[in-house]
Coordinates of C-alpha atoms in Angstrom, one line a residue:
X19 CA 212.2 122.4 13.8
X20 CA 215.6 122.2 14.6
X21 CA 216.8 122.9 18.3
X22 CA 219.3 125.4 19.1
X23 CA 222.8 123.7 20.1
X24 CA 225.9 125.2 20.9
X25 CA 228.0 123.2 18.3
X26 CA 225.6 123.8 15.3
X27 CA 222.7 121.9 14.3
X28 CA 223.2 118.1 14.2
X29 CA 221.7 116.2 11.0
X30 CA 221.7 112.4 11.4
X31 CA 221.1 109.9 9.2
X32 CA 217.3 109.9 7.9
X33 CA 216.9 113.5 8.5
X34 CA 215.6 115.3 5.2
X35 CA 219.2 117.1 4.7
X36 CA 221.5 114.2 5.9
X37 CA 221.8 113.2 2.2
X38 CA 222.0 116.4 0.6
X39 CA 224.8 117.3 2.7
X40 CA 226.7 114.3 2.9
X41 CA 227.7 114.5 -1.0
X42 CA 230.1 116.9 -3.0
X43 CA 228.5 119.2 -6.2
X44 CA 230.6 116.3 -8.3
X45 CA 228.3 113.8 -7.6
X46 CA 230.8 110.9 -7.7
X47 CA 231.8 111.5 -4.0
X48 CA 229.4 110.8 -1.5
X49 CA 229.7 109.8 2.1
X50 CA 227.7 108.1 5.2
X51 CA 228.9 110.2 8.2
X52 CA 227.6 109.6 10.9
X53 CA 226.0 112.7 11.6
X54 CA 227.1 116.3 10.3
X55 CA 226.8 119.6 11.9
X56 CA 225.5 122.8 10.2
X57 CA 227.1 125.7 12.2
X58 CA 226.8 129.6 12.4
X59 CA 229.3 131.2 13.9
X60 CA 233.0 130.8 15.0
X61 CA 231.6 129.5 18.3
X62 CA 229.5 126.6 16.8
X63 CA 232.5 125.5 14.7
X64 CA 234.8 125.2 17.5
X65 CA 232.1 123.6 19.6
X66 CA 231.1 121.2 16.6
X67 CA 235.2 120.2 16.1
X68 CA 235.8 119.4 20.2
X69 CA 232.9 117.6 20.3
X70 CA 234.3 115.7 16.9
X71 CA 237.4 115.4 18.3
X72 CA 236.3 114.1 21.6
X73 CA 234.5 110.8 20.4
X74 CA 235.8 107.7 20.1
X75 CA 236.5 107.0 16.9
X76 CA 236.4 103.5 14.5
X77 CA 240.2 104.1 12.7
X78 CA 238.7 103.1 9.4
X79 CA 236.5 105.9 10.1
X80 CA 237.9 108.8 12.0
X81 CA 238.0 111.5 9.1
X82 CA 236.5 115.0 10.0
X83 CA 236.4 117.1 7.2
X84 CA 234.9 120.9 6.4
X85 CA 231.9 121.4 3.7
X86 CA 232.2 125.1 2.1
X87 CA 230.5 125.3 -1.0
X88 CA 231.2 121.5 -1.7
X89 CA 233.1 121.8 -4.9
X90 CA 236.1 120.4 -4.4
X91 CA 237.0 117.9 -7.4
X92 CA 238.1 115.2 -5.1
X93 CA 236.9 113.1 -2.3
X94 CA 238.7 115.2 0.0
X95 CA 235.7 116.3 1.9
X96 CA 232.9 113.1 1.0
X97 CA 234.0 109.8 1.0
X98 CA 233.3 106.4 3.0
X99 CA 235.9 106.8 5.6
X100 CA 234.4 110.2 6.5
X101 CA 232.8 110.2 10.3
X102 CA 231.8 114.2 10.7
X103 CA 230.9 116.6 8.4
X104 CA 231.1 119.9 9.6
X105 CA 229.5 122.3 7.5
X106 CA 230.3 126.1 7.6
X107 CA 227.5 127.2 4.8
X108 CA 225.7 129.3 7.0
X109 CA 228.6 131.4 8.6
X110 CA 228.3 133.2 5.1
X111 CA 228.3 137.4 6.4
X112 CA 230.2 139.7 4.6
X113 CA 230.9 143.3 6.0
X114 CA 233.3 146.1 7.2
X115 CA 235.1 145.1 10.6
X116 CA 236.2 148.6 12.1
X117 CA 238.5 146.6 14.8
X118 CA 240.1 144.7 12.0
X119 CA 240.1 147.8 9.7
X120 CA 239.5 145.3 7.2
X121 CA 236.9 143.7 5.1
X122 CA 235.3 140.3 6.9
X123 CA 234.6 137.3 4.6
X124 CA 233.1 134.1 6.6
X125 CA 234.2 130.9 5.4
X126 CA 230.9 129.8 4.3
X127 CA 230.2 132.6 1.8
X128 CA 230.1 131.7 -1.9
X129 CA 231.2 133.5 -5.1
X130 CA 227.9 134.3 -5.7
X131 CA 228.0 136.0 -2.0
X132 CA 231.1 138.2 -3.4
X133 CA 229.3 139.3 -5.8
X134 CA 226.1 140.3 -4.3
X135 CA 227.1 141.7 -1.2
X136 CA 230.9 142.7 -1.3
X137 CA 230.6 144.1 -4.8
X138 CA 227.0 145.0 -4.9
X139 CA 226.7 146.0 -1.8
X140 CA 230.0 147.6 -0.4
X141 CA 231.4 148.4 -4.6
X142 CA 234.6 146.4 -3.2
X143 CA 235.7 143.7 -5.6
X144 CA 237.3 140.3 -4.7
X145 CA 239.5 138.9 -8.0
X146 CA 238.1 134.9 -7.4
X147 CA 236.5 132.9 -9.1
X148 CA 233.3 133.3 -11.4
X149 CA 231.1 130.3 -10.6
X150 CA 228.6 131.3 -8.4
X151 CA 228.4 128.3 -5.7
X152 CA 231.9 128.4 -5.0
X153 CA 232.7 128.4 -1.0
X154 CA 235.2 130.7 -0.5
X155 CA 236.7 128.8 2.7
X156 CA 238.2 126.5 -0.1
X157 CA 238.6 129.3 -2.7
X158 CA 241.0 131.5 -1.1
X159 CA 243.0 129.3 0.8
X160 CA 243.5 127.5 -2.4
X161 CA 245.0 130.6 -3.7
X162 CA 242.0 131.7 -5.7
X163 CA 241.8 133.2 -9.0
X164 CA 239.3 134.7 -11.6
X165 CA 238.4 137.1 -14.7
X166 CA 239.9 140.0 -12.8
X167 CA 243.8 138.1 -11.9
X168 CA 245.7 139.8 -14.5
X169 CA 244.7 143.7 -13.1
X170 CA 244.6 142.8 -9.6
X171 CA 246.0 139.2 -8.6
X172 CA 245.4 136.6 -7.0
X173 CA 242.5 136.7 -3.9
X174 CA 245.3 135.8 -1.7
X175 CA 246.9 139.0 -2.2
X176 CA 244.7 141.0 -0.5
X177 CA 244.5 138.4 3.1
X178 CA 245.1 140.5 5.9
X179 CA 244.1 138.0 8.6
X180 CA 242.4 134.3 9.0
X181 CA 240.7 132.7 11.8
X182 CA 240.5 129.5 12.6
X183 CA 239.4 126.7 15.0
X184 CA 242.4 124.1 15.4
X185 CA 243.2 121.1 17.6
X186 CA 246.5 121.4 19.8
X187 CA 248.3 118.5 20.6
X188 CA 246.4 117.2 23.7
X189 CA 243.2 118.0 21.7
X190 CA 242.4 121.2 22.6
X191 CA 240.1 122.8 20.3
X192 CA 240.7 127.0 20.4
X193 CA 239.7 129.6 17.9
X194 CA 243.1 131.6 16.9
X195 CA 243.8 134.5 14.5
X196 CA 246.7 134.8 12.6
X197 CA 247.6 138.6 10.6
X198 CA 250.0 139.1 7.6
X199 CA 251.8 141.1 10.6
X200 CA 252.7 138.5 12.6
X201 CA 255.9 136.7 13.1
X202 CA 256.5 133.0 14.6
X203 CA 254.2 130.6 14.3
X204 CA 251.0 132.9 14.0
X205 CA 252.4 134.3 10.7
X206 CA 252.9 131.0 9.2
X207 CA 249.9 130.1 10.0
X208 CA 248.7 133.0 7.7
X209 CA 251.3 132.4 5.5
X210 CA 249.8 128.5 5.0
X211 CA 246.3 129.9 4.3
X212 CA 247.7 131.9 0.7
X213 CA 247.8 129.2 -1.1
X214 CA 248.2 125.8 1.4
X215 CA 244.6 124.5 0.4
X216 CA 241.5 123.9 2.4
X217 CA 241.1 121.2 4.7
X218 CA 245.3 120.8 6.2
X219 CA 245.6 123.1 9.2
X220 CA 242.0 123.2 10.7
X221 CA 238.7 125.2 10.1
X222 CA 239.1 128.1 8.7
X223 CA 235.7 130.5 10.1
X224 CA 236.7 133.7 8.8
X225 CA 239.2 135.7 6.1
X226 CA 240.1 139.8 6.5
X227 CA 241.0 141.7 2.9
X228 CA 242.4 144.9 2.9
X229 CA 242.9 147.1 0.1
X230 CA 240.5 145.4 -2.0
X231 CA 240.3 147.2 -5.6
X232 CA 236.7 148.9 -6.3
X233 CA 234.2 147.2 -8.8
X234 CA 234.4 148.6 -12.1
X235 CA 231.3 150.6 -13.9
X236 CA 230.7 148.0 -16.1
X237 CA 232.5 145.1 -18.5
X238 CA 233.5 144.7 -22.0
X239 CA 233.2 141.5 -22.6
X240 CA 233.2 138.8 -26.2
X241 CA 232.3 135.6 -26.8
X242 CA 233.1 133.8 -30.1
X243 CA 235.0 130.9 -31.7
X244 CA 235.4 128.6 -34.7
X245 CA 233.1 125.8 -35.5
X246 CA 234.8 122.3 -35.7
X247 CA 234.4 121.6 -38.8
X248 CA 235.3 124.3 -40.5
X249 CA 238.9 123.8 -38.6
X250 CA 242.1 122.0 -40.2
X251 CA 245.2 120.9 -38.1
X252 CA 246.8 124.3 -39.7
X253 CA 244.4 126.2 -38.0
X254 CA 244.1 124.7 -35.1
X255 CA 248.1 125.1 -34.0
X256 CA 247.7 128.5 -35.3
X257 CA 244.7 129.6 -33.1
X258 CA 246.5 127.8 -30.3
X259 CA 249.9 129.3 -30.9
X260 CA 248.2 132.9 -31.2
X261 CA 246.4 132.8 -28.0
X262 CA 249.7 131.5 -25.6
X263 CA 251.8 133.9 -27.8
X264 CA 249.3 137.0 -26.7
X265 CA 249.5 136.4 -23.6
X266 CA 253.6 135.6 -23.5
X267 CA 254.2 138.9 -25.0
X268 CA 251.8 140.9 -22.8
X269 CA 252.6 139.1 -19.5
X270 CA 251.8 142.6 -17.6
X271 CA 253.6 145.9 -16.5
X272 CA 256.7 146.3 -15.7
X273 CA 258.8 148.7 -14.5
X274 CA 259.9 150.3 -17.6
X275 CA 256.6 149.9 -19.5
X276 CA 253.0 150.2 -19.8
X277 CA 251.3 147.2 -21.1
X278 CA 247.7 148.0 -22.7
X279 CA 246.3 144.8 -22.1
X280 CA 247.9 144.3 -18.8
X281 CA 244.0 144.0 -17.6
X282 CA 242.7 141.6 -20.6
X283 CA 241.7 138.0 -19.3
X284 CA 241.2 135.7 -22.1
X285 CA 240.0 132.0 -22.0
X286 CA 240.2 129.6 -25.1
X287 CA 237.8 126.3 -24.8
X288 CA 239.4 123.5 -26.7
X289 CA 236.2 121.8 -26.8
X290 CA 236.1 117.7 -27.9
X291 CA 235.2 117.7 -31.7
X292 CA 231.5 116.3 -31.2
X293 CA 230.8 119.6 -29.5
X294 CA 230.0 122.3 -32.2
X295 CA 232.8 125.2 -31.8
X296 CA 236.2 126.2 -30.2
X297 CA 235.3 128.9 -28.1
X298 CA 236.8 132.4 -27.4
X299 CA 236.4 134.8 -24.0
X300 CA 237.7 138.2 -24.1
X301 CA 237.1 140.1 -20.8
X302 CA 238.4 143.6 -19.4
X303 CA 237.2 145.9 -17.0
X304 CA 235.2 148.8 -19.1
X305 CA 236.9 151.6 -17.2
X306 CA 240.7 150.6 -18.9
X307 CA 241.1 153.0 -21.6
X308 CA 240.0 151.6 -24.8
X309 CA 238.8 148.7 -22.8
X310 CA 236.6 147.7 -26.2
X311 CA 239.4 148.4 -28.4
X312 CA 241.6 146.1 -26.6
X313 CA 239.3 143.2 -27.2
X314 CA 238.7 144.1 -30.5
X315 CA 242.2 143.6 -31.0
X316 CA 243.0 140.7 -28.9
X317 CA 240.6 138.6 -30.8
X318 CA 241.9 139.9 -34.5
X319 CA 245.4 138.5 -32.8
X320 CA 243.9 135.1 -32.2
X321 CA 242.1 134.8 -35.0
X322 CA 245.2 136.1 -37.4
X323 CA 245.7 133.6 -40.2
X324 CA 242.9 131.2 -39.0
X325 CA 241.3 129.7 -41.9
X326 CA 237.9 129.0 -40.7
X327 CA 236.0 131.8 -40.6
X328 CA 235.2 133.0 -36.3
X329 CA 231.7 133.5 -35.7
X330 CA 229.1 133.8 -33.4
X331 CA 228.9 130.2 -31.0
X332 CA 226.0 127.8 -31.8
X333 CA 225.8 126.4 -28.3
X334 CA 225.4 126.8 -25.0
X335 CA 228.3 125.0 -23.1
X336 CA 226.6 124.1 -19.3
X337 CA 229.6 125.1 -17.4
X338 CA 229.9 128.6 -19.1
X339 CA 226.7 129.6 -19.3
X340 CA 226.8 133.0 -20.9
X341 CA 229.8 131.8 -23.7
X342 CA 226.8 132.7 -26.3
X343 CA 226.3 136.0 -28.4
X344 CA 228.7 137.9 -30.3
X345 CA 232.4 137.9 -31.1
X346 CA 232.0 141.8 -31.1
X347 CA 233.0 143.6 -28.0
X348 CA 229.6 144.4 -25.5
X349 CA 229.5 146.2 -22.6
X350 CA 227.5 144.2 -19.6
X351 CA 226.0 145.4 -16.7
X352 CA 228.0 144.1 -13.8
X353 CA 225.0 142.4 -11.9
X354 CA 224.1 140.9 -15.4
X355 CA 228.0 139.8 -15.9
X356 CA 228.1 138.3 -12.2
X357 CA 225.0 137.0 -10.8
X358 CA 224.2 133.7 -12.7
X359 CA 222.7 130.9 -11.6
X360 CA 224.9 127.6 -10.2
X361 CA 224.3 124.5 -12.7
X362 CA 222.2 122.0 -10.8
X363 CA 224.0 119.5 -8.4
X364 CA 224.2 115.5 -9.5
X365 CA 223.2 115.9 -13.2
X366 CA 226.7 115.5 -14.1
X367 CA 230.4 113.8 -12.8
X368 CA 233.5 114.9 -13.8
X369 CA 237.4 114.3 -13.5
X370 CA 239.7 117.5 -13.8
X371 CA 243.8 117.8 -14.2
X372 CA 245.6 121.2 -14.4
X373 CA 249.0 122.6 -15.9
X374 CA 250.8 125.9 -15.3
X375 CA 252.7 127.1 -18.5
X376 CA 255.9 129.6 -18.3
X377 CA 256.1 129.8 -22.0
X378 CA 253.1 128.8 -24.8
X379 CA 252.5 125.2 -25.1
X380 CA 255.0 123.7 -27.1
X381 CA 254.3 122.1 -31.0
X382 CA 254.1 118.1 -29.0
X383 CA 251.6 119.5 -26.6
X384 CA 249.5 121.1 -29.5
X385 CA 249.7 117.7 -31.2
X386 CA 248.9 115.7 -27.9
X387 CA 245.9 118.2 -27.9
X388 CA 244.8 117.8 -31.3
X389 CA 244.9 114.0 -31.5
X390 CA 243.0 113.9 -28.3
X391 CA 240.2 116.2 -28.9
X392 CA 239.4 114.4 -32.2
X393 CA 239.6 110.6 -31.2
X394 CA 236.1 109.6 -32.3
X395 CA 233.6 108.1 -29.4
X396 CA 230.5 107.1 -29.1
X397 CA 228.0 110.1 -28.9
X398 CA 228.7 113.0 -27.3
X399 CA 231.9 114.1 -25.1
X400 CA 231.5 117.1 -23.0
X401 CA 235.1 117.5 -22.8
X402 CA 237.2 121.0 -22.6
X403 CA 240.9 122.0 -21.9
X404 CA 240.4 125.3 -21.0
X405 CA 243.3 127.5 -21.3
X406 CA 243.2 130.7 -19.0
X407 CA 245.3 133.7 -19.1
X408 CA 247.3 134.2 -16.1
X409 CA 250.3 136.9 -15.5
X410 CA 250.3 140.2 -15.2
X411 CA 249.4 141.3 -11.6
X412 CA 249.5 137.7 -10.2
X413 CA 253.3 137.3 -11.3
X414 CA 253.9 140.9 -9.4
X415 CA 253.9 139.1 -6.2
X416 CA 257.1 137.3 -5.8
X417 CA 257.4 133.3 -4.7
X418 CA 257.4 132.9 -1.1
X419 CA 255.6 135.8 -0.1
X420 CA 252.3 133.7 -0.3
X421 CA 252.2 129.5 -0.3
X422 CA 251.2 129.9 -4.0
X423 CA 254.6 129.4 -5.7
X424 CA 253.5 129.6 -9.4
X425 CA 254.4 133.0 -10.1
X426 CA 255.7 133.6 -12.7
X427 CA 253.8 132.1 -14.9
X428 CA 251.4 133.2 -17.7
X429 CA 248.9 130.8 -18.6
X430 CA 246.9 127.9 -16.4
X431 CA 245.1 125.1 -18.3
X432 CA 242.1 123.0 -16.9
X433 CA 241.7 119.9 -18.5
X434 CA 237.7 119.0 -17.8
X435 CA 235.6 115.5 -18.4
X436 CA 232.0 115.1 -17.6
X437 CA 229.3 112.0 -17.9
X438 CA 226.0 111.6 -16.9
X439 CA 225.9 110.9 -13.2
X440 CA 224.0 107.6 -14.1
X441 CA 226.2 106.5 -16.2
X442 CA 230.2 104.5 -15.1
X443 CA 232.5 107.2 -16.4
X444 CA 235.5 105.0 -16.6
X445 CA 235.8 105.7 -20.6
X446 CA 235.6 109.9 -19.9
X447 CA 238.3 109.2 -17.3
X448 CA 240.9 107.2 -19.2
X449 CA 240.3 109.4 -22.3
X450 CA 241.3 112.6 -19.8
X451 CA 244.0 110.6 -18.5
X452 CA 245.3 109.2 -21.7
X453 CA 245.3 112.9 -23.1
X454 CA 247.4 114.4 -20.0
X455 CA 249.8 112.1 -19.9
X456 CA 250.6 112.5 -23.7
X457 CA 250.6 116.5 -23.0
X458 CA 253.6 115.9 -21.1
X459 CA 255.0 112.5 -22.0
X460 CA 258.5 114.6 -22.1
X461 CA 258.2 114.7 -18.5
X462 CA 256.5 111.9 -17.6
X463 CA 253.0 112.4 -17.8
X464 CA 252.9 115.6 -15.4
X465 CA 253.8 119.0 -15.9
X466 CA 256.7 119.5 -14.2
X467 CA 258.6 122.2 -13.0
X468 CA 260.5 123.7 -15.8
X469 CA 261.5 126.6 -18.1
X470 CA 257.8 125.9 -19.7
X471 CA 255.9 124.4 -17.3
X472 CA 255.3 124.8 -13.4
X473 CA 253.0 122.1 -11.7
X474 CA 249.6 122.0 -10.9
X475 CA 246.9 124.2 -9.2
X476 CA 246.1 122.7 -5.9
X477 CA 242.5 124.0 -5.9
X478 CA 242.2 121.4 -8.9
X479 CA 243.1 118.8 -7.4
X480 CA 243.9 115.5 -9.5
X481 CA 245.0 111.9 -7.1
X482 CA 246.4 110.3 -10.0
X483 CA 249.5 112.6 -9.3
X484 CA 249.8 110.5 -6.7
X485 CA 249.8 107.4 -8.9
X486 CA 253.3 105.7 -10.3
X487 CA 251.1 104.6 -13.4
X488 CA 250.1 108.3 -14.4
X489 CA 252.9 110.1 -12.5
X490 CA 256.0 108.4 -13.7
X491 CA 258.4 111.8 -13.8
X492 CA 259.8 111.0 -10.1
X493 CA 258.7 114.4 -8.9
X494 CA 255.6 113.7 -6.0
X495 CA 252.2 115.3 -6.2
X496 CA 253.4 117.5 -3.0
X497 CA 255.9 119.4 -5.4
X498 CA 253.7 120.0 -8.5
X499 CA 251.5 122.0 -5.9
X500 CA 253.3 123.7 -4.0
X501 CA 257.3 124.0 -5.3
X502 CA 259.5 124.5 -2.8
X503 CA 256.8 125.8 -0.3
X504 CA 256.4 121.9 0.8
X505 CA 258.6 121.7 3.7
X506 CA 257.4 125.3 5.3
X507 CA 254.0 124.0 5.0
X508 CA 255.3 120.7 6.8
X509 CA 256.5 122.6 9.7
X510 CA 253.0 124.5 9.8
X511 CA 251.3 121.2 9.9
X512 CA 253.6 120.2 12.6
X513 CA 253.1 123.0 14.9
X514 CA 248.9 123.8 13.7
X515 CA 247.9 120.2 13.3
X516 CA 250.3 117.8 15.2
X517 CA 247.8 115.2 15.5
X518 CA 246.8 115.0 11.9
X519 CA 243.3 115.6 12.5
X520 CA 242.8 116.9 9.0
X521 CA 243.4 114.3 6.6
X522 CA 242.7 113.2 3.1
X523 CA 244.4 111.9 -0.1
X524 CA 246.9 114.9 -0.9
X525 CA 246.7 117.0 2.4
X526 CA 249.8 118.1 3.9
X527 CA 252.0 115.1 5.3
X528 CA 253.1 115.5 8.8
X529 CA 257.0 115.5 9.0
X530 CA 258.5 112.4 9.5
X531 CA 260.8 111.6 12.9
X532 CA 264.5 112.6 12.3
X533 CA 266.5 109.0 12.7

């Protein structure tokens, strides 16, 4: 049995969890630290970081990084330059803070945690994300989102405060708070953790939410699409174009009208064509006003003068696992809806890229997408662009306000690869790349900045954005992200984390020496 410490319980190489916890849910990032500590509590996290902080340190070596839920799609937080892994999974409480008057979410909670205990429990609701084993000391500082965005934004929205254990210039390790109503330095320091990303200013221990939205009674929610070979070119632009236009026209409430499907989240799954069907979400809260009507009619719009006839899917896609049943509208409990079991880690790797779009994808992006899906291969692809809807409340929040600058914009796509873990990958990843960079060969590969597109979503993070082969547009990975945020975020770096403790790939650069 494990003996208490102050700084968290220390696993060392051999130990039965050492290589469990020394490797991401993406399997193609693991790491050899040389020991990592399991913490608590607030306490044990700033112990576990000034004793990291404290040791000498091999320079190939010296990375200390933070485990959540272990999902990050990089090798920001497992890779062989890694010395300390400090992993916050068991600070994971949820529950009403009277002193705060707010809502207290530890770092180490999961989606799944949301779900059970803040909506089950407390009937308060949390608009992240959906899958399950999702840490939420990532999530939210990544600027999370989920199926309930459109009616009630971004998870971001709703930070009141953030905690969290930094290192101070002569290595000081101290446990500070920073509130949406502070100014100076405390304030941006809140201000970096709406949308700065995990792992760039410290350890976050713990996130306050006020005026979070109740849950809703139940949801109306369909699942459908079009088989693949039923599908011509025609229909494909068409059920493309249908989609991006639906959501273009009902980009949310404004001040002089009421838009009905102002609450509708819709995803389409451009699946590779050696998977079975297209696929088709509708989701809305059931309390809306005609909640089933409106999917009932959002899918009709989609599937307006698409050839192939849209039926009920044929498969079970792994990473969605209830996108089976019918493409008529059903109402699902919420624990049913919510509460569904992680897919297993290392059974498969993947490599992810993301685009936000102002306006619908554009007839050469369509092309890009139909070319790529349909280049032949040997077996079977699991490969999806997944195109979420985005708007509506999200865009009522105006840039600057929070680090995420993408506001105004009314889709985001996720462009997904996965191989067996056993297997090289190197095909599924130049296939993924190959198709991106065709997506936006206009602007070199990446989707700029523009009057259709706006970057990329820093909680999907892709290095090749960092790459001069797959990144030719000029414009660096640090602006995709985060806009014109980038410099604020610099001088938060600067003043939170002036020694560059926390470091990886694309983390925030410290500013450079005026000459």
């Amino acid at each position: 049995m494990d003996t208490w410490d102050p700084a968290g319980v220390k696993i060392e190489p051999g130990h039965i969890r050492y290589k469990p916890l020394s490797r991401g849910f993406n399997p193609r990032w693991t790491s050899t630290p040389d020991y990592i500590r399991v913490v608590s509590t607030p306490d044990e996290a700033r112990n576990a970081l000034r004793e990291a902080v404290r040791e000498s340190a091999d320079p190939a070596r010296r990375r200390i990084t933070v485990r959540s839920g272990g999902h990050c799609y990089e090798d920001f937080v497992c890779s062989p330059d890694v010395r300390v892994i400090i992993d916050v999974g068991l600070m994971n409480r949820i529950y009403l803070d009277p002193a705060m008057d707010a809502v207290c979410v530890e770092a180490g909670a999961t989606n799944g945690d949301l779900n059970g205990k803040l909506a089950g429990k407390l009937g308060l609701l949390l608009p992240g994300g959906s899958c399950p084993g999702v840490g939420v000391g990532g999530h939210i500082s990544g600027g999370g989102f989920g199926l309930f965005s459109r009616q009630h934004g971004l998870t971001v929205d709703y930070l009141y405060a953030v905690e969290v254990a930094v290192v101070t210039r002569n290595k000081e390790v101290r446990l500070v708070t920073a509130t949406r109503d502070d100014e100076g330095d405390l304030g941006d320091l809140w201000w970096a953790h709406t949308g700065g990303g995990g792992g760039n200013f410290g350890i976050v221990t713990r996130y306050w939410f006020r005026d979070l939205p109740s849950v809703p009674s139940a949801i109306v929610r369909s699942e459908a699409g079009w088989a693949w070979k039923n599908l011509s070119e025609s229909d494909f632009r068409t059920l493309v174009g249908n989609f991006c236009s639906f959501f273009d026209e009902h980009r949310g409430d404004t001040k002089t009208k009421k838009d009905p499907f102002a609450a509708l989240f819709g995803i389409l799954l451009l699946t590779h064509n050696s998977r079975a069907n297209i696929g088709l979400i509708a989701h809305i809260d059931a309390d809306v006003p005609d909640a089933e009507i409106r999917v009932a009619d959002f899918i009709a719009a989609v599937d307006d003068g698409v050839g192939a006839p849209l039926a009920d899917l044929e498969e079970d896609y792994g990473d969605h696992p209830l996108l089976v049943g019918s493409k008529d509208a059903t109402v699902i409990g919420w624990e049913l809806m919510e509460n569904r079991p992680p897919v297993p880690v290392n059974q498969e790797a993947g490599k992810y890229k993301s685009a936000y779009m102002r306006k619908p994808l554009p007839d050469d992006q369509v092309t890009a997408l139909w070319e790529g899906l349909r280049e032949p291969v040997k077996g079977v692809r699991k490969a999806v662009v997944q195109i979420d809807s985005y708007g509506s409340a999200v865009n009522r929040v105006e840039t600057g306000e929070t680090a995420v600058p993408q506001r105004d914009s009314i889709l985001k796509l996720q462009h997904q690869v996965y191989w067996p873990n056993d297997t090289d990958g190197s095909d599924h990843i130049d296939w993924l790349r190959r198709l991106y960079k065709d997506m936006y060969t206009d602007t070199g590969g990446v989707p700029v900045s523009d009057e259709t597109t706006d970057g990329c979503y820093i909680s999907y993070p892709d290095v090749d954005l960092s790459s001069d082969e797959w990144n030719e547009s000029g414009v660096p990975w640090s602006t995709l992200y985060y806009g014109g945020d980038y410099p604020r975020l610099q001088q938060v770096k600067a003043r939170w984390d002036p020694n560059n403790v926390f470091f990886h790939q694309q983390s925030i650069e410290p500013l450079r020496p005026e000459t």
